[in-house]
mmCIF file with all atom_site columns, C-alpha atoms in Angstrom:
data_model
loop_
_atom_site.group_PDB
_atom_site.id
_atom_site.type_symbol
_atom_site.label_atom_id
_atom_site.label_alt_id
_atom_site.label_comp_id
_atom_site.label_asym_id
_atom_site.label_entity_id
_atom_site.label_seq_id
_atom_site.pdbx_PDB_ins_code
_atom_site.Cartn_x
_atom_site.Cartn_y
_atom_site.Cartn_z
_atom_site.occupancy
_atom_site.B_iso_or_equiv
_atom_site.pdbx_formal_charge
_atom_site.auth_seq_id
_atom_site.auth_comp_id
_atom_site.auth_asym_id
_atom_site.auth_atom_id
_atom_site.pdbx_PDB_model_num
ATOM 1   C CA . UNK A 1 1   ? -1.740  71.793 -37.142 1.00 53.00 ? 1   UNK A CA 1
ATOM 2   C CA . UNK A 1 2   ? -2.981  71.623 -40.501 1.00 57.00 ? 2   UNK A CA 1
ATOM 3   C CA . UNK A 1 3   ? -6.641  70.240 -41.717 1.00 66.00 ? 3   UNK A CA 1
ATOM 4   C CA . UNK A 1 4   ? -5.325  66.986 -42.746 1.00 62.00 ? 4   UNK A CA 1
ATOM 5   C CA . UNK A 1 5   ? -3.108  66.513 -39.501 1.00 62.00 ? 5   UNK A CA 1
ATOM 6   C CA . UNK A 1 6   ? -6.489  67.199 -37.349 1.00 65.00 ? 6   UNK A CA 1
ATOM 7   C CA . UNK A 1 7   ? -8.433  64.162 -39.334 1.00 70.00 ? 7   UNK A CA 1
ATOM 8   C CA . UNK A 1 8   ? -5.772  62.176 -38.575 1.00 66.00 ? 8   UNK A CA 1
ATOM 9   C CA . UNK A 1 9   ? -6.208  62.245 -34.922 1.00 73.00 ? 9   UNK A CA 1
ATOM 10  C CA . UNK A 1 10  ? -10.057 62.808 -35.280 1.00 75.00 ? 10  UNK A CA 1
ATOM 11  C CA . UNK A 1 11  ? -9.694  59.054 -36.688 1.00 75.00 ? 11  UNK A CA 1
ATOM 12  C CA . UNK A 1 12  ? -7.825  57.307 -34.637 1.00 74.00 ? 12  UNK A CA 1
ATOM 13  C CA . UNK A 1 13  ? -10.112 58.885 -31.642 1.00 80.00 ? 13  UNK A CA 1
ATOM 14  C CA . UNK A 1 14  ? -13.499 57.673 -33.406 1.00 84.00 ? 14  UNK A CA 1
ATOM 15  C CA . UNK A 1 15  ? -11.302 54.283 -33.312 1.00 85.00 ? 15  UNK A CA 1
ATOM 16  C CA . UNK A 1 16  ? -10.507 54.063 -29.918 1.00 88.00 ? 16  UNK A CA 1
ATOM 17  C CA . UNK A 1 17  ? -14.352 55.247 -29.146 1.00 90.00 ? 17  UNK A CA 1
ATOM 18  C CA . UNK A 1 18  ? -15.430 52.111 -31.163 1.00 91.00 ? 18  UNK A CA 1
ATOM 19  C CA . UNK A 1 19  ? -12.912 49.663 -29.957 1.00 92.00 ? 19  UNK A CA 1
ATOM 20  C CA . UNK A 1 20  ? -13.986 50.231 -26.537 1.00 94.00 ? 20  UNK A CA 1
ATOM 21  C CA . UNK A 1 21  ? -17.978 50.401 -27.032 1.00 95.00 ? 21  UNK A CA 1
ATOM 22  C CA . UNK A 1 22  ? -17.183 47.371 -28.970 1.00 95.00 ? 22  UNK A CA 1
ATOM 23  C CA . UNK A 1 23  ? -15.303 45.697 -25.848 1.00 96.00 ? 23  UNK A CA 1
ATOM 24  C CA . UNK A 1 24  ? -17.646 46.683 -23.330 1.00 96.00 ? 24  UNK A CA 1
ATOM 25  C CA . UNK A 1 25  ? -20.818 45.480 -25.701 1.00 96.00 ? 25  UNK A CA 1
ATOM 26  C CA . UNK A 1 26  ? -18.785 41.668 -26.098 1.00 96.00 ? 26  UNK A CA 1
ATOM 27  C CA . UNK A 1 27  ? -18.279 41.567 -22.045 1.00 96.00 ? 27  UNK A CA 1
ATOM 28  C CA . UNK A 1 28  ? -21.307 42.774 -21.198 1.00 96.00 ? 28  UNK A CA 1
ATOM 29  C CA . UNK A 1 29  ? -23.486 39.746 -23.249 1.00 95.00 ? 29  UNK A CA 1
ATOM 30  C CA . UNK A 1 30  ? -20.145 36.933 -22.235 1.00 95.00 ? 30  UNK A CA 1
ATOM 31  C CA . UNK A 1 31  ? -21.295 37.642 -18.196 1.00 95.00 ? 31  UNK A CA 1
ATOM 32  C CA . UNK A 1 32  ? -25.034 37.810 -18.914 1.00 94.00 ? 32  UNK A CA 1
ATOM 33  C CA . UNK A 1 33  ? -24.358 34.474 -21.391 1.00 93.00 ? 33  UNK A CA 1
ATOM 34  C CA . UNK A 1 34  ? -22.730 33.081 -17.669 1.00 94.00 ? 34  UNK A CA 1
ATOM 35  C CA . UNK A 1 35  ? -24.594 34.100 -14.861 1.00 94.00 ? 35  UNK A CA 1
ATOM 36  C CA . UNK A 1 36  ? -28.643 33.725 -16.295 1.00 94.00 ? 36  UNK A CA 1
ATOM 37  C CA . UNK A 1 37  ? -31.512 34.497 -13.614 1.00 91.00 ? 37  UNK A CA 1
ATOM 38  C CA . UNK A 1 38  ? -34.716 33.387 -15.705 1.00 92.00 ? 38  UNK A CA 1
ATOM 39  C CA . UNK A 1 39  ? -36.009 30.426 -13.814 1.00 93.00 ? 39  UNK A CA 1
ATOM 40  C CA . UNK A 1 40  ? -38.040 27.422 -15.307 1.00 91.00 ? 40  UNK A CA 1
ATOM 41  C CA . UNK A 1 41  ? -39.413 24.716 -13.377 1.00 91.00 ? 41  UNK A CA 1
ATOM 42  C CA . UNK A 1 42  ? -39.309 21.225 -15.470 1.00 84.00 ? 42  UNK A CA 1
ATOM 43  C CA . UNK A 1 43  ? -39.911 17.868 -14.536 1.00 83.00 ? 43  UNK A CA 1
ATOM 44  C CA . UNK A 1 44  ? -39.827 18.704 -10.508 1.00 87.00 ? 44  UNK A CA 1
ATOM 45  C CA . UNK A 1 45  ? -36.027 20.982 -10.581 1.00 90.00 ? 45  UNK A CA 1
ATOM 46  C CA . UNK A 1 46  ? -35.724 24.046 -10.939 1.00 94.00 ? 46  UNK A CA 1
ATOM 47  C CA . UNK A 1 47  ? -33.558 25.541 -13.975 1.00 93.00 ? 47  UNK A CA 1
ATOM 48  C CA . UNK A 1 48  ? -31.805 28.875 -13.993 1.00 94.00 ? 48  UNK A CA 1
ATOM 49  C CA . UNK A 1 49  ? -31.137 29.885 -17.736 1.00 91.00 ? 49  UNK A CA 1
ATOM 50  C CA . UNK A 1 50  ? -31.890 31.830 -20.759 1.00 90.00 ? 50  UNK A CA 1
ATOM 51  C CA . UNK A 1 51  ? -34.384 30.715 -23.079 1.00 87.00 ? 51  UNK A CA 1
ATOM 52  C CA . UNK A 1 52  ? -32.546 32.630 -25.675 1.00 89.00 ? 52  UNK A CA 1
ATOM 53  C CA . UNK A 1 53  ? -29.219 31.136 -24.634 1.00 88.00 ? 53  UNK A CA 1
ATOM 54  C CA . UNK A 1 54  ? -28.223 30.132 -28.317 1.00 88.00 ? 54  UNK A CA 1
ATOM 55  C CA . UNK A 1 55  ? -29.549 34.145 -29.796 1.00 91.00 ? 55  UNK A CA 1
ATOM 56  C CA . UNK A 1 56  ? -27.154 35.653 -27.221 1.00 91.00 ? 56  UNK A CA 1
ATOM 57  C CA . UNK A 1 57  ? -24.215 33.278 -28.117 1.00 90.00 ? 57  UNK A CA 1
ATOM 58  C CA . UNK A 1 58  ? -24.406 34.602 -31.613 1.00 90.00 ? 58  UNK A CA 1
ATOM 59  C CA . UNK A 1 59  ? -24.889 37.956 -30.535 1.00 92.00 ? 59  UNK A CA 1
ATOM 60  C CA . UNK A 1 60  ? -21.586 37.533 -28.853 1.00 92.00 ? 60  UNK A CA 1
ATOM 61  C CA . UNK A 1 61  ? -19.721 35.876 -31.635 1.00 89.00 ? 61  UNK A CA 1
ATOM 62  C CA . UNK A 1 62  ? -20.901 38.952 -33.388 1.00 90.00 ? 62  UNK A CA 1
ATOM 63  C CA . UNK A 1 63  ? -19.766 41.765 -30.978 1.00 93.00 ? 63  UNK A CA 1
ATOM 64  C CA . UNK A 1 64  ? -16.391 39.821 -30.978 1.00 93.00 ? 64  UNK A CA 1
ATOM 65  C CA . UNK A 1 65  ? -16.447 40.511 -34.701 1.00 90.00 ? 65  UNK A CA 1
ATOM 66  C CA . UNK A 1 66  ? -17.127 43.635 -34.145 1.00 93.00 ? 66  UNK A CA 1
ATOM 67  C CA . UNK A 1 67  ? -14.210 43.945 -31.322 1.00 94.00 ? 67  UNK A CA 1
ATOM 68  C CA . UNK A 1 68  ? -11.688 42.465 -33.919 1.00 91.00 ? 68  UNK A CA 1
ATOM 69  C CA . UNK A 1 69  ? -12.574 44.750 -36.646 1.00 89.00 ? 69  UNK A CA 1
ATOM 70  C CA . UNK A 1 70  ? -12.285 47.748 -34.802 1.00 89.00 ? 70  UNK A CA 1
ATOM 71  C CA . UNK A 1 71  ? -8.997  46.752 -33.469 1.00 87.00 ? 71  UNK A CA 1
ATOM 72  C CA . UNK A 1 72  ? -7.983  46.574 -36.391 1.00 83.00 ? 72  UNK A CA 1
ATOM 73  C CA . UNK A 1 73  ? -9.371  49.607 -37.702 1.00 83.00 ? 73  UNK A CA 1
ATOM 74  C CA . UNK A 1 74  ? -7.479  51.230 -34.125 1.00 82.00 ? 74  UNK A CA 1
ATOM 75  C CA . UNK A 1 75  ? -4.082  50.173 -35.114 1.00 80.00 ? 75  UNK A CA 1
ATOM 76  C CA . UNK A 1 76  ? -4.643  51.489 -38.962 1.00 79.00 ? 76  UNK A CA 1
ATOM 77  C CA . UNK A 1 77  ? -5.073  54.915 -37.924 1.00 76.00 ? 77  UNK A CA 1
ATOM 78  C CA . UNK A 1 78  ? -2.717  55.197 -35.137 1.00 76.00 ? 78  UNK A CA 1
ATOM 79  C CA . UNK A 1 79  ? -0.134  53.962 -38.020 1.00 76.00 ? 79  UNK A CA 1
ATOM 80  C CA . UNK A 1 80  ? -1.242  56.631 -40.188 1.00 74.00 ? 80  UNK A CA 1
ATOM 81  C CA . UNK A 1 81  ? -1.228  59.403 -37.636 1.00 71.00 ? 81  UNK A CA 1
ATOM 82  C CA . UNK A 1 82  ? 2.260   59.351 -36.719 1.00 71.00 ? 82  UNK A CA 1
ATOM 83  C CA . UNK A 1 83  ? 3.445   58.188 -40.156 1.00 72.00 ? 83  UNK A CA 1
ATOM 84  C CA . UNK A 1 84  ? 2.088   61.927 -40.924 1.00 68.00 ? 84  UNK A CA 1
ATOM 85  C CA . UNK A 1 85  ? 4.969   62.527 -38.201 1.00 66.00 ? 85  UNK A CA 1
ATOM 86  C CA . UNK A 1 86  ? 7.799   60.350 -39.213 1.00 61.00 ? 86  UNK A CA 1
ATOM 87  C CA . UNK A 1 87  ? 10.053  63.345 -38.911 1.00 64.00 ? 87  UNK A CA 1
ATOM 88  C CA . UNK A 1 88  ? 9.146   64.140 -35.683 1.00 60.00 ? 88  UNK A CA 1
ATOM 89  C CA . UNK A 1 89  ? 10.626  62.602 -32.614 1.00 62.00 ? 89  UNK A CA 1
ATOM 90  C CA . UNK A 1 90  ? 7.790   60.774 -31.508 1.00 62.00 ? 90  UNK A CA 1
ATOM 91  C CA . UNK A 1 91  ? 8.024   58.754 -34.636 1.00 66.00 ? 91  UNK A CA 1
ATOM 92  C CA . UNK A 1 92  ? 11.007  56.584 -33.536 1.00 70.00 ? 92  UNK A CA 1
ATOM 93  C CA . UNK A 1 93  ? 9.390   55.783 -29.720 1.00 73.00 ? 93  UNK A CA 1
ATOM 94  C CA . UNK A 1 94  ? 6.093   54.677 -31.567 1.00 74.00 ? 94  UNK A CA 1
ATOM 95  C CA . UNK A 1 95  ? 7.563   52.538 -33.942 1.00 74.00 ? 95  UNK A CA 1
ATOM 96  C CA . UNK A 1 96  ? 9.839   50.263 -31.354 1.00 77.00 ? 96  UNK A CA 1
ATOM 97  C CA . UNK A 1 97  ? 6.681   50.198 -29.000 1.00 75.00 ? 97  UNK A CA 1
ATOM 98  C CA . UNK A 1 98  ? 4.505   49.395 -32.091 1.00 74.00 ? 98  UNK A CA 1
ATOM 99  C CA . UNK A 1 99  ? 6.187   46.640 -33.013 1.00 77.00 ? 99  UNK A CA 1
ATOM 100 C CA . UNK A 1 100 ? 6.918   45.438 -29.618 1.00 79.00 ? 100 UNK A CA 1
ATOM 101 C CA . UNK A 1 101 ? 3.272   45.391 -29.369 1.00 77.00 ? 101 UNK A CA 1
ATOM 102 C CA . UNK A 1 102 ? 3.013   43.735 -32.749 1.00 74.00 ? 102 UNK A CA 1
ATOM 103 C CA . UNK A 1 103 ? 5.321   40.769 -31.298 1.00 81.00 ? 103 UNK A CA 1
ATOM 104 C CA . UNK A 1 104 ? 2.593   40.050 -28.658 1.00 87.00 ? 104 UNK A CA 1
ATOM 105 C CA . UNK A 1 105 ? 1.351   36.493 -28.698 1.00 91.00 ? 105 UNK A CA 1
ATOM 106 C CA . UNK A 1 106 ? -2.159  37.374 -27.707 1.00 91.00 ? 106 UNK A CA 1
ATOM 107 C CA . UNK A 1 107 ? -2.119  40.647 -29.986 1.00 89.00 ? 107 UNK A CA 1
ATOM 108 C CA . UNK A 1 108 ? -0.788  38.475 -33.064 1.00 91.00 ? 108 UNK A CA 1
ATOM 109 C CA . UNK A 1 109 ? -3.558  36.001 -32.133 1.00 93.00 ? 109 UNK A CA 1
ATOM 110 C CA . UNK A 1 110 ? -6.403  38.513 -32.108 1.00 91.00 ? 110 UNK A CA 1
ATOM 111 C CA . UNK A 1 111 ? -5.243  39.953 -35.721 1.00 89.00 ? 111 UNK A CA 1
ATOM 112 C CA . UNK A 1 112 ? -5.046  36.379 -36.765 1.00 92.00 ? 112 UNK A CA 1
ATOM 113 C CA . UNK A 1 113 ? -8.528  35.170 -35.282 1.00 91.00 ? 113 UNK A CA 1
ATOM 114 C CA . UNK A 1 114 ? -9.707  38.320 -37.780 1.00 87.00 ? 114 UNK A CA 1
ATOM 115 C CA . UNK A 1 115 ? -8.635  36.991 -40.820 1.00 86.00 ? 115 UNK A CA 1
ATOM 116 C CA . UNK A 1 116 ? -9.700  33.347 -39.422 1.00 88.00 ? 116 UNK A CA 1
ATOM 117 C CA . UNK A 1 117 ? -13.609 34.598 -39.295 1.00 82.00 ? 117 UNK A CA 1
ATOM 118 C CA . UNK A 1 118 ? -12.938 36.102 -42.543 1.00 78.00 ? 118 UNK A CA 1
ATOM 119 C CA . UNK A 1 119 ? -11.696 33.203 -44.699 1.00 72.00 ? 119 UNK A CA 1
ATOM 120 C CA . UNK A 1 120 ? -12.428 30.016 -42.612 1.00 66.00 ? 120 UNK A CA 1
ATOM 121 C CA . UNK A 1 121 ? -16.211 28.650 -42.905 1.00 60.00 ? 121 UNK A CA 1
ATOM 122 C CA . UNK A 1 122 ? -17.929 29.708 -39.944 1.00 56.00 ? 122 UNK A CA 1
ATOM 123 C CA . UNK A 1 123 ? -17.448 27.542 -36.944 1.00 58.00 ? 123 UNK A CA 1
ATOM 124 C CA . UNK A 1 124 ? -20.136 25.583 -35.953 1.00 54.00 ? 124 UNK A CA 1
ATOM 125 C CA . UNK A 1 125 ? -18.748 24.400 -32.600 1.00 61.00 ? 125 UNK A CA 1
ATOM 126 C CA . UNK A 1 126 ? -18.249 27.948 -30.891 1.00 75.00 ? 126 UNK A CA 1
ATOM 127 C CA . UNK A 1 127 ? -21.075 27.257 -28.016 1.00 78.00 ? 127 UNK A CA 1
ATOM 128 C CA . UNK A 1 128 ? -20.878 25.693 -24.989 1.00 84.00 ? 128 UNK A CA 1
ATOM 129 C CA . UNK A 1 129 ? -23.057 24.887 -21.931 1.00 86.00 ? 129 UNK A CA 1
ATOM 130 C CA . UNK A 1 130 ? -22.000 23.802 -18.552 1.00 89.00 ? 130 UNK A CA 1
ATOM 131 C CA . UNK A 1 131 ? -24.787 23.094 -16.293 1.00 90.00 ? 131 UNK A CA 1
ATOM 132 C CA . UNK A 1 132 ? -24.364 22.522 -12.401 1.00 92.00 ? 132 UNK A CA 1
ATOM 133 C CA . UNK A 1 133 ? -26.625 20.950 -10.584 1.00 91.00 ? 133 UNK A CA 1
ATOM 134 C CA . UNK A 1 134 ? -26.977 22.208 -6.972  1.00 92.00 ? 134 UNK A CA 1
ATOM 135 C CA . UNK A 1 135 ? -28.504 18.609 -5.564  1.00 87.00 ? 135 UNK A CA 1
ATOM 136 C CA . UNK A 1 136 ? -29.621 20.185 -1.995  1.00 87.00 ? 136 UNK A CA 1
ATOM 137 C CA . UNK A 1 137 ? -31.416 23.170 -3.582  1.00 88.00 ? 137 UNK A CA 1
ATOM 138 C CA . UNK A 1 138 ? -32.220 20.871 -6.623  1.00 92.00 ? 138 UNK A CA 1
ATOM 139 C CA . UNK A 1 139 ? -31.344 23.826 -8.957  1.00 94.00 ? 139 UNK A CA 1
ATOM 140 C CA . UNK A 1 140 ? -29.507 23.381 -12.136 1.00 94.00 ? 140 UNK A CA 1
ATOM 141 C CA . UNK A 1 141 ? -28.021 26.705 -13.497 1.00 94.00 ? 141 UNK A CA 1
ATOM 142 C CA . UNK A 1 142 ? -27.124 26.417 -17.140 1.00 92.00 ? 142 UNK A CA 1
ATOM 143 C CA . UNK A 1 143 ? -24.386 28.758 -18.072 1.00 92.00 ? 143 UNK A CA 1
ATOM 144 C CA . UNK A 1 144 ? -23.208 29.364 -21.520 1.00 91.00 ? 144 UNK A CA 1
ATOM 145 C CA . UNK A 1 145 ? -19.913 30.532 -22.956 1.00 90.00 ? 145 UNK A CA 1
ATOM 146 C CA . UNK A 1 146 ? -18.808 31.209 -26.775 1.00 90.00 ? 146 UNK A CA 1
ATOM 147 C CA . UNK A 1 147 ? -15.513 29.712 -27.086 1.00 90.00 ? 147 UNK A CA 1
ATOM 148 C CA . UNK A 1 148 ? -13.753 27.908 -30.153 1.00 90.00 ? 148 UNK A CA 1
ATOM 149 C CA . UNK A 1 149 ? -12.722 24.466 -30.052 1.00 89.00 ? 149 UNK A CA 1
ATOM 150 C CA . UNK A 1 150 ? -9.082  23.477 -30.789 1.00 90.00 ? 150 UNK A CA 1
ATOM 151 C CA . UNK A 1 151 ? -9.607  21.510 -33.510 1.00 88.00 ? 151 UNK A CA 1
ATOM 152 C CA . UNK A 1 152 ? -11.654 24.373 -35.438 1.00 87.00 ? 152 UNK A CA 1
ATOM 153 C CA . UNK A 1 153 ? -8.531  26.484 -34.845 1.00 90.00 ? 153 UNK A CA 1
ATOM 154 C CA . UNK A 1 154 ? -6.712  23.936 -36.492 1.00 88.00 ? 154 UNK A CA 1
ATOM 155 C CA . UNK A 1 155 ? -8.507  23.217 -39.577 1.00 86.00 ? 155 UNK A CA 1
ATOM 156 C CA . UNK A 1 156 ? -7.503  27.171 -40.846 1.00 87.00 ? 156 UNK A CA 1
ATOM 157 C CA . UNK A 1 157 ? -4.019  27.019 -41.691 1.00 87.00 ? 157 UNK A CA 1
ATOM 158 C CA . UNK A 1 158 ? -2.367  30.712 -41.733 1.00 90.00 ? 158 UNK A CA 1
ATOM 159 C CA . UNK A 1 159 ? -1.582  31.213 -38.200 1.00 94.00 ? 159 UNK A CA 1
ATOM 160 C CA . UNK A 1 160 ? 1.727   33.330 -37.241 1.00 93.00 ? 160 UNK A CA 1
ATOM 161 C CA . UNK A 1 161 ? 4.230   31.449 -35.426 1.00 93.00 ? 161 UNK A CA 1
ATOM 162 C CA . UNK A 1 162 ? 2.803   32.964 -32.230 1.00 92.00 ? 162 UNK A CA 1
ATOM 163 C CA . UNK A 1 163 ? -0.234  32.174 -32.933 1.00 94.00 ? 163 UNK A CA 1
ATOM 164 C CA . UNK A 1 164 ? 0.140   28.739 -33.873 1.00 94.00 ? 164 UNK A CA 1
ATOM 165 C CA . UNK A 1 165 ? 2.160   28.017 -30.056 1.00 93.00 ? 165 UNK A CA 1
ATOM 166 C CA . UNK A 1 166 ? -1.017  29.062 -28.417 1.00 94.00 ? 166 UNK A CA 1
ATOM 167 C CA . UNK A 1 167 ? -3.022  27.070 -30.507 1.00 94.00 ? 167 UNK A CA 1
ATOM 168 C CA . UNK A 1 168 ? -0.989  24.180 -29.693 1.00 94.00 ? 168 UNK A CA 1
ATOM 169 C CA . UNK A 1 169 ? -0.910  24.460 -25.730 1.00 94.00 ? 169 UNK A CA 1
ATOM 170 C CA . UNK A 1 170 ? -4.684  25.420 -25.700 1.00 93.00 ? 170 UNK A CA 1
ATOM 171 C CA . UNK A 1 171 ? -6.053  22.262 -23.438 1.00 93.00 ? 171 UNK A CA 1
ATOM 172 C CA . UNK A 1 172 ? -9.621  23.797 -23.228 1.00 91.00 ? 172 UNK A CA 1
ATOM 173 C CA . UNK A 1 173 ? -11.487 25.847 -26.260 1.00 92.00 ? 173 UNK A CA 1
ATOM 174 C CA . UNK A 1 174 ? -10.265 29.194 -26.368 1.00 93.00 ? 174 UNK A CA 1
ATOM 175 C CA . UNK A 1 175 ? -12.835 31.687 -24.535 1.00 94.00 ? 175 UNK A CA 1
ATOM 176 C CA . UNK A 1 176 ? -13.074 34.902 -26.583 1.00 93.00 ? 176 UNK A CA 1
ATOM 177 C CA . UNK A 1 177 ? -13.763 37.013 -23.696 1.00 94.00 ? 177 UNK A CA 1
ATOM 178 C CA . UNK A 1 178 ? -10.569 35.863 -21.776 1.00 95.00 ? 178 UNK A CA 1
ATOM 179 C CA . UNK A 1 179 ? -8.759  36.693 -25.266 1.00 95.00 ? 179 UNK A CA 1
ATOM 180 C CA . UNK A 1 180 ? -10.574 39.965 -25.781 1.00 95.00 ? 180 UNK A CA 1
ATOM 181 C CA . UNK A 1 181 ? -9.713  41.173 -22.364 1.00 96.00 ? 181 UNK A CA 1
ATOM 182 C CA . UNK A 1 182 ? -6.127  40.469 -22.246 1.00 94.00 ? 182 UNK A CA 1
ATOM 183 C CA . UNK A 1 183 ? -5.974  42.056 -25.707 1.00 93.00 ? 183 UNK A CA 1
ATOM 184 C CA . UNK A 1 184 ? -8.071  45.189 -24.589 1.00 94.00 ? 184 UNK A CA 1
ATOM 185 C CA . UNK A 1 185 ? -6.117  45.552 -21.793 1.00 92.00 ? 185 UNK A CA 1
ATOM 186 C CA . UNK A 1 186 ? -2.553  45.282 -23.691 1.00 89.00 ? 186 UNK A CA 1
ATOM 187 C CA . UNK A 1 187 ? -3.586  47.632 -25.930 1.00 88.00 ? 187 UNK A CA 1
ATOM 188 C CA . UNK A 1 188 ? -5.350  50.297 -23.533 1.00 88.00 ? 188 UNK A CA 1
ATOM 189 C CA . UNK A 1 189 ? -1.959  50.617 -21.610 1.00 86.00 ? 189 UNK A CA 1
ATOM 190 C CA . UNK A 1 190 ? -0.369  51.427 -25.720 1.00 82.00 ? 190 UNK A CA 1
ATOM 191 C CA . UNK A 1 191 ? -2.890  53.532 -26.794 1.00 81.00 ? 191 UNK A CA 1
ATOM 192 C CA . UNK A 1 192 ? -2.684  55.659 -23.118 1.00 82.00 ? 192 UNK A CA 1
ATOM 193 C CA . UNK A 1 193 ? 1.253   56.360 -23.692 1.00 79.00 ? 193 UNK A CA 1
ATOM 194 C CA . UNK A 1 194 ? 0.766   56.968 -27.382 1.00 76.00 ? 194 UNK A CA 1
ATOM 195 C CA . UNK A 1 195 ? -2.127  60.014 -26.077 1.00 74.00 ? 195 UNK A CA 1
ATOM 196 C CA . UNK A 1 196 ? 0.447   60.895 -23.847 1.00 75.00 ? 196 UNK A CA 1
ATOM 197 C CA . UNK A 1 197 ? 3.615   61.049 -25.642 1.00 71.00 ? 197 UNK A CA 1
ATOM 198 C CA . UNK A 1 198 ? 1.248   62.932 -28.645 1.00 69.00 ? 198 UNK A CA 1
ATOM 199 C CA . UNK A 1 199 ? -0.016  65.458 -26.661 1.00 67.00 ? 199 UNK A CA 1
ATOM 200 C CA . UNK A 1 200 ? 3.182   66.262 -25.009 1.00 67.00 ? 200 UNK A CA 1
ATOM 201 C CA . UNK A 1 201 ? 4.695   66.294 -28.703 1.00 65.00 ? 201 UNK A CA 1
ATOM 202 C CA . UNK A 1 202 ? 1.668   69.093 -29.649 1.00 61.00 ? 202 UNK A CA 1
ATOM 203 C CA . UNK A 1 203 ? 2.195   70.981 -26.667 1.00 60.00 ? 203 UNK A CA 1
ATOM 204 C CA . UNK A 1 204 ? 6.082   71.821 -27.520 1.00 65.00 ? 204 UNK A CA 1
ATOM 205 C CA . UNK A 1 205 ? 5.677   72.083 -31.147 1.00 60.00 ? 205 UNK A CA 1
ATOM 206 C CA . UNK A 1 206 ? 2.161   74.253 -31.646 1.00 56.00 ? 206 UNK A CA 1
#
């Protein structure tokens, strides 16, 4: 393995490290953002929420900025890494489970929700509060969720097909921690057999 090979895979490591710091960071503030313990007592109830409810919402749209970037930033290097192998016999595997991968609705909508933060105006209408009032206990919890509404998703206009069906069945904003974990978790199980196919690939050839 030569210098050049070893960045390669030092990359797409640092990647992975990120992607999933950056996953962990966006669930971590979505369940504190829905289950708040800070109590206030106002006008004879009692309310369970944050005071900071609308800080941590945009802490969240950030971290899923973050999430998205470093996805991206994931499947750059792992494209470059076994590019460097195209000869090899891993090369072929990758590519048909890259691009069935690529042909994922929710992965297509992920790299598309990217370039929608990029280029579309930043949504205003990402927050949302649903408060429940427990009458006998006369508690209200207020919960809070980042989410984007349908008709924000609409207003940008360069969707992929798959992206645009989801879009168009949506019947309730689209939660970006739903969407982050079905992406994370679509792309853990890729990233795992890529590791393993690669390291069974080293082990024969060095």
């Amino acid at each position: 393995m030569n210098k050049k090979q070893l960045e390669f895979i030092k990359a797409r490591s640092k990647s992975w490290h990120l992607l999933e710091g950056n996953y962990e960071d966006l669930r971590d503030t979505c369940f504190k953002l829905a289950n708040p313990t800070e109590k206030y007592s106002l006008d004879g109830r009692i309310w369970i929420m944050h005071e900071d409810e609308y800080i941590l919402m945009l802490s969240a749209e950030r971290k899923f900025h973050n999430f998205l970037s470093s996805a991206k930033s994931l499947v750059d290097h792992s494209r470059v890494l076994m590019k460097n192998y195209s000869e090899a016999e891993p090369f072929t595997a990758f590519e048909e489970r890259r691009n069935k991968i690529g042909r994922s609705p929710i992965v297509k909508l992920c790299h598309d929700l990217r370039n929608y933060f990029l280029h579309q105006k930043n949504p205003t209408d990402n927050y949302f509060t649903h408060q429940t009032w427990y009458e006998e206990e006369n508690i209200i919890i207020s919960r809070g969720y980042v989410r984007i509404s349908k008709e924000s998703l609409s207003k940008y206009s360069n969707w992929s097909k798959e992206s645009e069906q989801i879009i168009a069945l949506l019947e309730n904003p689209l939660d970006i921690w739903e969407l982050a974990k079905e992406y994370y978790d679509e792309i853990s199980e890729f990233n795992s057999w890529v590791n393993s196919e690669f390291s069974a690939f080293l082990e024969k050839t060095y």
